[in-house]
Amino acid sequence: SEGETRPVRTFSIGYDRDYASYRNELEFARQMASRIGSEHHEYRLGVDELVDFLPRMVHLQDEPIADPVCVPLFYVAKLARDNGVTVCQVGEGADEMLIGYPNWLQALERQQMDDWPVPRLLKRAASSALDLAGYGHAWQTEYLRRGGAGQPLFWSGAEAFSEWEKQRLLSPRLKRSLRGLTSWSAIAPIHARFRARAWDQSPLSWMSYVDLHLRLPELLLMRVDKMTMGVGLEGRVPFLDHRLVALAMSIPSSRKASGGRLKHLLKIAVRGLVPDALIDRRKQGFGVPVDELFEGRLATLAQVQLDRFCDETDLLDRGEVNRLIQSGQGSKIWYLLNLAMWWREYITRDVPAAA
């Protein structure tokens, strides 16, 4: 911003109120805007507006991306475009390259425990016992299964369902046609390349590697591209300049997360440019209050759409889908609703307006 002849324009999105599952970050955006003297714009998104946008979101996505963040991302892109911006910068990539996700540190602890000299046979026996005790759905059981199979515990930063849950959700016909295919079938070749080529074989390095190959291009960059281009805005990603990526990936992961401090090196680099209060605050992901959304009209829409999807496709187990809806697990219901609406848009070519 220092080299510009006019103030940089900045844009932020929030919601009409704070929710239990997501609190607005507008105030922090204002602090940063004030620090750099930007021309700042913000928009508050209402629940009805969010729900009404779903059919268009599905159309713009092209693929069943299934990320609710596509909604606020579209509206903040629209805010920028409405204010005359045609090219913007977004921050994707820094977390993957420089270790910025809190759940990666939790995954590191789990992997370190799994690396203890415990026989795989014992891990398999423990996971089987938990299955029999009714805890097959628990992620702890899933990690024991992976450890017992000699697999890394971390497969992606975008896992929604455990393998146990997926097997329950799939219809008998689909399971037969898959012939034992699991998500590991997609992860295994990536893991093999990592083991063969990566100079840093640490668990954190693996997390960076797999998410740079899967979650970043297939989810995060995809949603940025689809939602920004949906309003005629080009989103550019400066952190993914190939020279910066090469530099970041040449640094040992132990240096990037020194003492368990997320994005440690980046914070050192921008200290003095960004207010300390923003650098040192607890990380909060860009999110959507999906649990609260399914307490209203979105729950009815999900039931109708998923009932029809089960009738027309025989891909999912209706009983398990209904159990999931009744359980109120908003994020998981969202993923299935997104799949059902995408199917109607791109396979049967029939998407209704939101209920």
CSV table of C-alpha atoms in Angstrom, one decimal:
chain,number,residue,atom,x,y,z
A,1,SER,CA,0.0,0.0,0.0
A,2,GLU,CA,3.0,2.3,0.6
A,3,GLY,CA,3.7,2.5,-3.1
A,4,GLU,CA,0.2,3.3,-4.3
A,5,THR,CA,-1.0,6.7,-5.3
A,6,ARG,CA,-4.5,6.0,-3.8
A,7,PRO,CA,-5.6,4.0,-0.8
A,8,VAL,CA,-5.7,0.2,-1.2
A,9,ARG,CA,-9.2,-1.1,-1.2
A,10,THR,CA,-10.0,-3.9,1.3
A,11,PHE,CA,-13.1,-6.0,1.8
A,12,SER,CA,-14.4,-8.1,4.6
A,13,ILE,CA,-17.5,-10.2,5.1
A,14,GLY,CA,-19.4,-11.1,8.3
A,15,TYR,CA,-22.9,-12.2,9.4
A,16,ASP,CA,-25.9,-10.3,10.7
A,17,ARG,CA,-25.0,-11.4,14.2
A,18,ASP,CA,-22.5,-13.6,16.1
A,19,TYR,CA,-23.4,-17.2,16.3
A,20,ALA,CA,-22.3,-19.9,18.8
A,21,SER,CA,-20.4,-21.7,16.1
A,22,TYR,CA,-18.9,-18.6,14.4
A,23,ARG,CA,-18.2,-15.1,15.7
A,24,ASN,CA,-17.6,-12.2,13.3
A,25,GLU,CA,-14.1,-11.0,12.6
A,26,LEU,CA,-15.1,-7.7,11.2
A,27,GLU,CA,-13.5,-5.7,14.0
A,28,PHE,CA,-10.1,-7.3,13.4
A,29,ALA,CA,-10.4,-6.5,9.7
A,30,ARG,CA,-11.2,-2.9,10.6
A,31,GLN,CA,-8.1,-2.7,12.8
A,32,MET,CA,-5.9,-3.9,9.9
A,33,ALA,CA,-7.6,-1.5,7.4
A,34,SER,CA,-7.0,1.4,9.8
A,35,ARG,CA,-3.3,0.4,10.2
A,36,ILE,CA,-2.6,0.6,6.4
A,37,GLY,CA,-5.1,3.4,5.7
A,38,SER,CA,-7.2,1.4,3.3
A,39,GLU,CA,-10.5,2.3,1.8
A,40,HIS,CA,-12.4,-0.4,3.7
A,41,HIS,CA,-15.7,-2.0,2.8
A,42,GLU,CA,-17.7,-4.6,4.7
A,43,TYR,CA,-20.9,-6.5,4.3
A,44,ARG,CA,-23.1,-8.5,6.7
A,45,LEU,CA,-24.7,-11.6,5.3
A,46,GLY,CA,-28.1,-12.7,6.5
A,47,VAL,CA,-29.3,-16.2,7.0
A,48,ASP,CA,-32.1,-16.0,4.4
A,49,GLU,CA,-29.7,-14.5,1.9
A,50,LEU,CA,-27.3,-17.4,2.5
A,51,VAL,CA,-30.0,-20.0,2.0
A,52,ASP,CA,-31.5,-18.4,-1.1
A,53,PHE,CA,-28.0,-18.4,-2.7
A,54,LEU,CA,-27.6,-22.1,-2.6
A,55,PRO,CA,-28.9,-23.0,-6.1
A,56,ARG,CA,-26.7,-20.4,-7.6
A,57,MET,CA,-23.7,-21.6,-5.5
A,58,VAL,CA,-24.2,-25.1,-6.8
A,59,HIS,CA,-24.3,-23.8,-10.4
A,60,LEU,CA,-21.2,-21.7,-10.1
A,61,GLN,CA,-19.2,-24.5,-8.4
A,62,ASP,CA,-19.4,-26.9,-11.4
A,63,GLU,CA,-18.2,-29.6,-9.0
A,64,PRO,CA,-19.6,-30.7,-5.7
A,65,ILE,CA,-17.0,-28.8,-3.7
A,66,ALA,CA,-19.3,-28.9,-0.6
A,67,ASP,CA,-17.7,-26.1,1.2
A,68,PRO,CA,-20.1,-23.7,2.9
A,69,VAL,CA,-17.5,-20.9,2.8
A,70,CYS,CA,-18.3,-20.6,-0.9
A,71,VAL,CA,-21.3,-18.5,0.2
A,72,PRO,CA,-19.5,-15.7,2.1
A,73,LEU,CA,-16.7,-15.9,-0.4
A,74,PHE,CA,-19.1,-15.1,-3.2
A,75,TYR,CA,-20.6,-12.1,-1.4
A,76,VAL,CA,-17.2,-10.6,-0.4
A,77,ALA,CA,-16.1,-11.0,-4.1
A,78,LYS,CA,-19.4,-9.3,-5.2
A,79,LEU,CA,-18.7,-6.5,-2.7
A,80,ALA,CA,-15.3,-6.0,-4.3
A,81,ARG,CA,-16.7,-6.1,-7.8
A,82,ASP,CA,-19.5,-3.7,-7.0
A,83,ASN,CA,-16.9,-1.3,-5.9
A,84,GLY,CA,-15.1,-1.3,-9.2
A,85,VAL,CA,-12.4,-3.9,-8.5
A,86,THR,CA,-11.6,-6.4,-11.2
A,87,VAL,CA,-8.5,-8.1,-9.7
A,88,CYS,CA,-8.0,-8.9,-6.0
A,89,GLN,CA,-5.5,-10.7,-3.8
A,90,VAL,CA,-6.4,-13.6,-1.5
A,91,GLY,CA,-4.4,-15.3,1.2
A,92,GLU,CA,-4.6,-19.0,0.3
A,93,GLY,CA,-1.5,-21.1,0.5
A,94,ALA,CA,0.3,-19.6,3.6
A,95,ASP,CA,-1.2,-22.1,6.0
A,96,GLU,CA,-0.1,-25.1,3.9
A,97,MET,CA,3.4,-23.9,3.3
A,98,LEU,CA,4.2,-22.4,6.7
A,99,ILE,CA,2.2,-24.6,9.1
A,100,GLY,CA,-0.7,-22.5,10.0
A,101,TYR,CA,-3.5,-24.9,11.0
A,102,PRO,CA,-4.0,-25.7,14.7
A,103,ASN,CA,-5.4,-29.1,13.9
A,104,TRP,CA,-2.1,-30.0,12.3
A,105,LEU,CA,-0.4,-29.7,15.7
A,106,GLN,CA,-3.1,-32.0,17.1
A,107,ALA,CA,-2.5,-34.4,14.3
A,108,LEU,CA,1.3,-34.3,15.0
A,109,GLU,CA,0.7,-35.3,18.6
A,110,ARG,CA,-1.5,-38.2,17.4
A,111,GLN,CA,1.1,-39.4,14.9
A,112,GLN,CA,3.9,-39.2,17.5
A,113,MET,CA,1.8,-41.4,19.8
A,114,ASP,CA,1.1,-43.8,16.9
A,115,ASP,CA,4.9,-44.0,16.3
A,116,TRP,CA,5.5,-45.5,19.7
A,117,PRO,CA,6.8,-49.1,19.4
A,118,VAL,CA,3.3,-50.8,19.7
A,119,PRO,CA,2.7,-53.8,17.4
A,120,ARG,CA,0.3,-53.2,14.6
A,121,LEU,CA,-1.6,-56.4,15.6
A,122,LEU,CA,-2.4,-54.8,19.0
A,123,LYS,CA,-3.7,-51.6,17.3
A,124,ARG,CA,-5.9,-53.7,15.0
A,125,ALA,CA,-7.2,-55.6,18.0
A,126,ALA,CA,-7.9,-52.4,19.9
A,127,SER,CA,-9.9,-50.9,16.9
A,128,SER,CA,-11.9,-54.1,16.5
A,129,ALA,CA,-12.7,-54.0,20.3
A,130,LEU,CA,-13.9,-50.4,19.9
A,131,ASP,CA,-16.0,-51.4,16.9
A,132,LEU,CA,-17.7,-54.2,19.0
A,133,ALA,CA,-18.3,-51.7,21.8
A,134,GLY,CA,-20.2,-49.3,19.6
A,135,TYR,CA,-17.4,-46.8,19.0
A,136,GLY,CA,-16.7,-47.7,15.4
A,137,HIS,CA,-17.7,-44.2,14.3
A,138,ALA,CA,-15.2,-42.4,16.6
A,139,TRP,CA,-12.2,-40.8,15.0
A,140,GLN,CA,-10.0,-42.4,17.7
A,141,THR,CA,-11.0,-45.8,16.3
A,142,GLU,CA,-10.3,-44.6,12.8
A,143,TYR,CA,-6.8,-43.6,13.8
A,144,LEU,CA,-6.2,-47.0,15.4
A,145,ARG,CA,-7.3,-48.7,12.1
A,146,ARG,CA,-4.9,-46.5,10.1
A,147,GLY,CA,-2.0,-47.2,12.6
A,148,GLY,CA,-2.8,-50.9,12.5
A,149,ALA,CA,-2.5,-50.8,8.7
A,150,GLY,CA,0.8,-48.9,8.7
A,151,GLN,CA,-0.8,-45.8,7.2
A,152,PRO,CA,-0.2,-42.2,8.3
A,153,LEU,CA,-3.0,-40.9,10.5
A,154,PHE,CA,-3.3,-37.7,8.6
A,155,TRP,CA,-4.9,-38.1,5.2
A,156,SER,CA,-6.1,-34.5,4.5
A,157,GLY,CA,-7.2,-31.3,6.2
A,158,ALA,CA,-10.6,-31.7,4.6
A,159,GLU,CA,-11.8,-35.0,5.9
A,160,ALA,CA,-15.5,-34.9,6.7
A,161,PHE,CA,-16.4,-38.5,7.3
A,162,SER,CA,-14.4,-41.4,8.7
A,163,GLU,CA,-14.1,-44.5,6.6
A,164,TRP,CA,-16.6,-46.2,9.0
A,165,GLU,CA,-19.1,-43.4,8.4
A,166,LYS,CA,-18.6,-43.6,4.6
A,167,GLN,CA,-19.3,-47.3,4.6
A,168,ARG,CA,-22.5,-46.7,6.6
A,169,LEU,CA,-23.6,-43.9,4.3
A,170,LEU,CA,-23.1,-45.8,1.0
A,171,SER,CA,-25.9,-47.9,-0.4
A,172,PRO,CA,-25.3,-51.7,-0.6
A,173,ARG,CA,-25.3,-51.5,-4.4
A,174,LEU,CA,-22.6,-48.8,-4.4
A,175,LYS,CA,-20.5,-50.6,-1.9
A,176,ARG,CA,-20.6,-53.8,-4.1
A,177,SER,CA,-19.6,-51.8,-7.2
A,178,LEU,CA,-16.7,-50.1,-5.4
A,179,ARG,CA,-15.1,-53.5,-4.5
A,180,GLY,CA,-13.4,-52.4,-1.3
A,181,LEU,CA,-12.2,-49.0,-2.7
A,182,THR,CA,-11.6,-46.5,0.1
A,183,SER,CA,-10.2,-43.0,0.4
A,184,TRP,CA,-6.8,-44.5,1.1
A,185,SER,CA,-6.8,-45.7,-2.5
A,186,ALA,CA,-6.5,-42.0,-3.5
A,187,ILE,CA,-4.0,-41.1,-0.8
A,188,ALA,CA,-1.7,-44.0,-1.2
A,189,PRO,CA,0.0,-42.9,-4.4
A,190,ILE,CA,0.6,-39.4,-3.0
A,191,HIS,CA,2.1,-40.9,0.2
A,192,ALA,CA,4.3,-43.2,-1.9
A,193,ARG,CA,5.7,-40.2,-3.9
A,194,PHE,CA,6.3,-38.3,-0.6
A,195,ARG,CA,8.2,-41.2,0.9
A,196,ALA,CA,10.3,-41.5,-2.3
A,197,ARG,CA,11.1,-37.9,-2.9
A,198,ALA,CA,10.6,-35.6,0.1
A,199,TRP,CA,13.8,-34.6,1.8
A,200,ASP,CA,11.9,-33.8,5.0
A,201,GLN,CA,10.1,-36.9,6.0
A,202,SER,CA,8.5,-35.5,9.2
A,203,PRO,CA,4.8,-35.7,9.9
A,204,LEU,CA,4.3,-32.0,9.5
A,205,SER,CA,6.1,-32.1,6.1
A,206,TRP,CA,3.7,-34.9,5.1
A,207,MET,CA,0.7,-32.7,6.1
A,208,SER,CA,2.1,-29.9,3.9
A,209,TYR,CA,2.7,-32.2,1.0
A,210,VAL,CA,-0.6,-33.9,0.9
A,211,ASP,CA,-2.7,-30.7,1.4
A,212,LEU,CA,-0.7,-28.9,-1.3
A,213,HIS,CA,-1.6,-31.8,-3.6
A,214,LEU,CA,-5.3,-32.3,-2.6
A,215,ARG,CA,-7.0,-29.8,-0.3
A,216,LEU,CA,-5.4,-26.6,-1.6
A,217,PRO,CA,-6.0,-27.2,-5.4
A,218,GLU,CA,-9.2,-29.2,-5.2
A,219,LEU,CA,-11.0,-27.2,-2.6
A,220,LEU,CA,-9.5,-23.9,-1.5
A,221,LEU,CA,-8.2,-22.7,-4.9
A,222,MET,CA,-11.3,-24.1,-6.6
A,223,ARG,CA,-13.7,-22.2,-4.4
A,224,VAL,CA,-11.8,-19.0,-4.8
A,225,ASP,CA,-11.7,-19.3,-8.6
A,226,LYS,CA,-15.4,-20.3,-9.0
A,227,MET,CA,-16.8,-17.7,-6.7
A,228,THR,CA,-14.7,-14.8,-7.8
A,229,MET,CA,-15.2,-15.5,-11.5
A,230,GLY,CA,-18.9,-15.8,-10.7
A,231,VAL,CA,-19.0,-12.0,-10.4
A,232,GLY,CA,-16.3,-11.2,-13.0
A,233,LEU,CA,-13.5,-10.8,-10.4
A,234,GLU,CA,-10.1,-12.3,-10.8
A,235,GLY,CA,-8.6,-13.7,-7.6
A,236,ARG,CA,-4.8,-13.9,-7.4
A,237,VAL,CA,-2.8,-15.8,-4.8
A,238,PRO,CA,0.5,-14.1,-4.0
A,239,PHE,CA,1.6,-16.7,-1.4
A,240,LEU,CA,1.7,-19.3,-4.2
A,241,ASP,CA,4.3,-17.5,-6.3
A,242,HIS,CA,6.4,-20.5,-7.3
A,243,ARG,CA,9.6,-18.8,-5.9
A,244,LEU,CA,8.0,-18.3,-2.5
A,245,VAL,CA,6.7,-21.9,-2.5
A,246,ALA,CA,10.1,-23.3,-3.3
A,247,LEU,CA,11.7,-21.2,-0.5
A,248,ALA,CA,9.0,-22.3,2.0
A,249,MET,CA,9.3,-25.9,1.1
A,250,SER,CA,13.1,-25.8,1.6
A,251,ILE,CA,12.7,-24.9,5.2
A,252,PRO,CA,12.5,-27.7,7.8
A,253,SER,CA,9.0,-28.0,9.2
A,254,SER,CA,10.5,-27.9,12.7
A,255,ARG,CA,11.6,-24.3,12.0
A,256,LYS,CA,8.2,-23.3,10.7
A,257,ALA,CA,6.4,-24.4,13.8
A,258,SER,CA,9.1,-23.7,16.4
A,259,GLY,CA,7.7,-24.3,19.9
A,260,GLY,CA,4.3,-25.1,18.5
A,261,ARG,CA,3.9,-21.6,17.2
A,262,LEU,CA,1.8,-21.5,14.0
A,263,LYS,CA,3.2,-19.7,11.0
A,264,HIS,CA,6.2,-18.8,13.2
A,265,LEU,CA,8.4,-17.5,10.4
A,266,LEU,CA,5.7,-15.4,8.7
A,267,LYS,CA,4.8,-13.8,12.0
A,268,ILE,CA,8.5,-12.8,12.5
A,269,ALA,CA,8.6,-11.4,9.0
A,270,VAL,CA,5.5,-9.1,9.4
A,271,ARG,CA,6.1,-8.1,13.0
A,272,GLY,CA,6.0,-4.3,13.0
A,273,LEU,CA,4.0,-4.2,9.8
A,274,VAL,CA,0.9,-5.9,11.2
A,275,PRO,CA,-0.4,-4.9,14.7
A,276,ASP,CA,0.9,-7.3,17.4
A,277,ALA,CA,-2.7,-7.8,18.6
A,278,LEU,CA,-3.6,-9.3,15.3
A,279,ILE,CA,-0.5,-11.4,14.9
A,280,ASP,CA,-0.8,-12.9,18.4
A,281,ARG,CA,-4.6,-13.5,18.5
A,282,ARG,CA,-5.9,-17.0,18.4
A,283,LYS,CA,-6.3,-18.3,14.8
A,284,GLN,CA,-10.0,-18.4,13.7
A,285,GLY,CA,-10.9,-20.1,10.4
A,286,PHE,CA,-13.1,-18.4,7.8
A,287,GLY,CA,-16.4,-20.2,8.5
A,288,VAL,CA,-20.2,-20.4,8.3
A,289,PRO,CA,-22.6,-21.1,11.2
A,290,VAL,CA,-23.9,-24.3,9.6
A,291,ASP,CA,-25.3,-25.8,12.8
A,292,GLU,CA,-27.6,-22.8,13.4
A,293,LEU,CA,-28.6,-22.8,9.7
A,294,PHE,CA,-30.0,-26.3,10.0
A,295,GLU,CA,-32.2,-25.2,12.9
A,296,GLY,CA,-34.4,-23.3,10.4
A,297,ARG,CA,-35.6,-23.6,6.8
A,298,LEU,CA,-32.4,-25.3,5.6
A,299,ALA,CA,-33.3,-28.4,7.6
A,300,THR,CA,-36.5,-28.8,5.5
A,301,LEU,CA,-34.7,-28.2,2.3
A,302,ALA,CA,-32.1,-30.8,3.2
A,303,GLN,CA,-34.8,-33.4,4.1
A,304,VAL,CA,-36.7,-32.9,0.8
A,305,GLN,CA,-33.5,-32.8,-1.4
A,306,LEU,CA,-31.9,-35.8,0.2
A,307,ASP,CA,-35.1,-37.9,0.2
A,308,ARG,CA,-35.4,-37.3,-3.5
A,309,PHE,CA,-31.7,-38.0,-4.1
A,310,CYS,CA,-32.0,-41.3,-2.3
A,311,ASP,CA,-35.0,-42.2,-4.4
A,312,GLU,CA,-33.4,-41.3,-7.7
A,313,THR,CA,-29.8,-42.6,-7.3
A,314,ASP,CA,-29.6,-45.5,-4.8
A,315,LEU,CA,-26.1,-44.1,-3.9
A,316,LEU,CA,-26.7,-43.5,-0.3
A,317,ASP,CA,-28.4,-45.4,2.5
A,318,ARG,CA,-31.6,-43.6,3.3
A,319,GLY,CA,-31.7,-44.8,6.9
A,320,GLU,CA,-28.2,-43.5,7.6
A,321,VAL,CA,-29.0,-40.2,5.8
A,322,ASN,CA,-32.1,-39.7,8.0
A,323,ARG,CA,-30.1,-40.6,11.1
A,324,LEU,CA,-27.5,-37.9,10.2
A,325,ILE,CA,-30.2,-35.3,9.6
A,326,GLN,CA,-31.9,-36.1,13.0
A,327,SER,CA,-28.5,-35.9,14.7
A,328,GLY,CA,-28.2,-32.2,13.8
A,329,GLN,CA,-24.6,-32.5,12.5
A,330,GLY,CA,-24.8,-29.4,10.4
A,331,SER,CA,-21.5,-29.7,8.5
A,332,LYS,CA,-22.1,-33.3,7.4
A,333,ILE,CA,-25.6,-32.6,6.4
A,334,TRP,CA,-24.4,-29.6,4.3
A,335,TYR,CA,-22.0,-31.9,2.4
A,336,LEU,CA,-24.7,-34.3,1.5
A,337,LEU,CA,-27.2,-31.5,0.6
A,338,ASN,CA,-24.5,-30.0,-1.7
A,339,LEU,CA,-24.1,-33.4,-3.4
A,340,ALA,CA,-27.8,-33.8,-3.9
A,341,MET,CA,-28.3,-30.3,-5.3
A,342,TRP,CA,-25.2,-30.7,-7.5
A,343,TRP,CA,-26.6,-34.0,-8.8
A,344,ARG,CA,-29.9,-32.3,-9.8
A,345,GLU,CA,-28.1,-29.4,-11.5
A,346,TYR,CA,-25.5,-31.3,-13.5
A,347,ILE,CA,-26.8,-34.8,-13.8
A,348,THR,CA,-30.6,-34.5,-14.0
A,349,ARG,CA,-30.5,-30.7,-14.8
A,350,ASP,CA,-33.2,-29.8,-12.3
A,351,VAL,CA,-32.4,-27.5,-9.4
A,352,PRO,CA,-35.3,-25.9,-7.5
A,353,ALA,CA,-35.3,-22.6,-5.8
A,354,ALA,CA,-34.5,-22.7,-2.0
A,355,ALA,CA,-37.5,-23.6,0.1
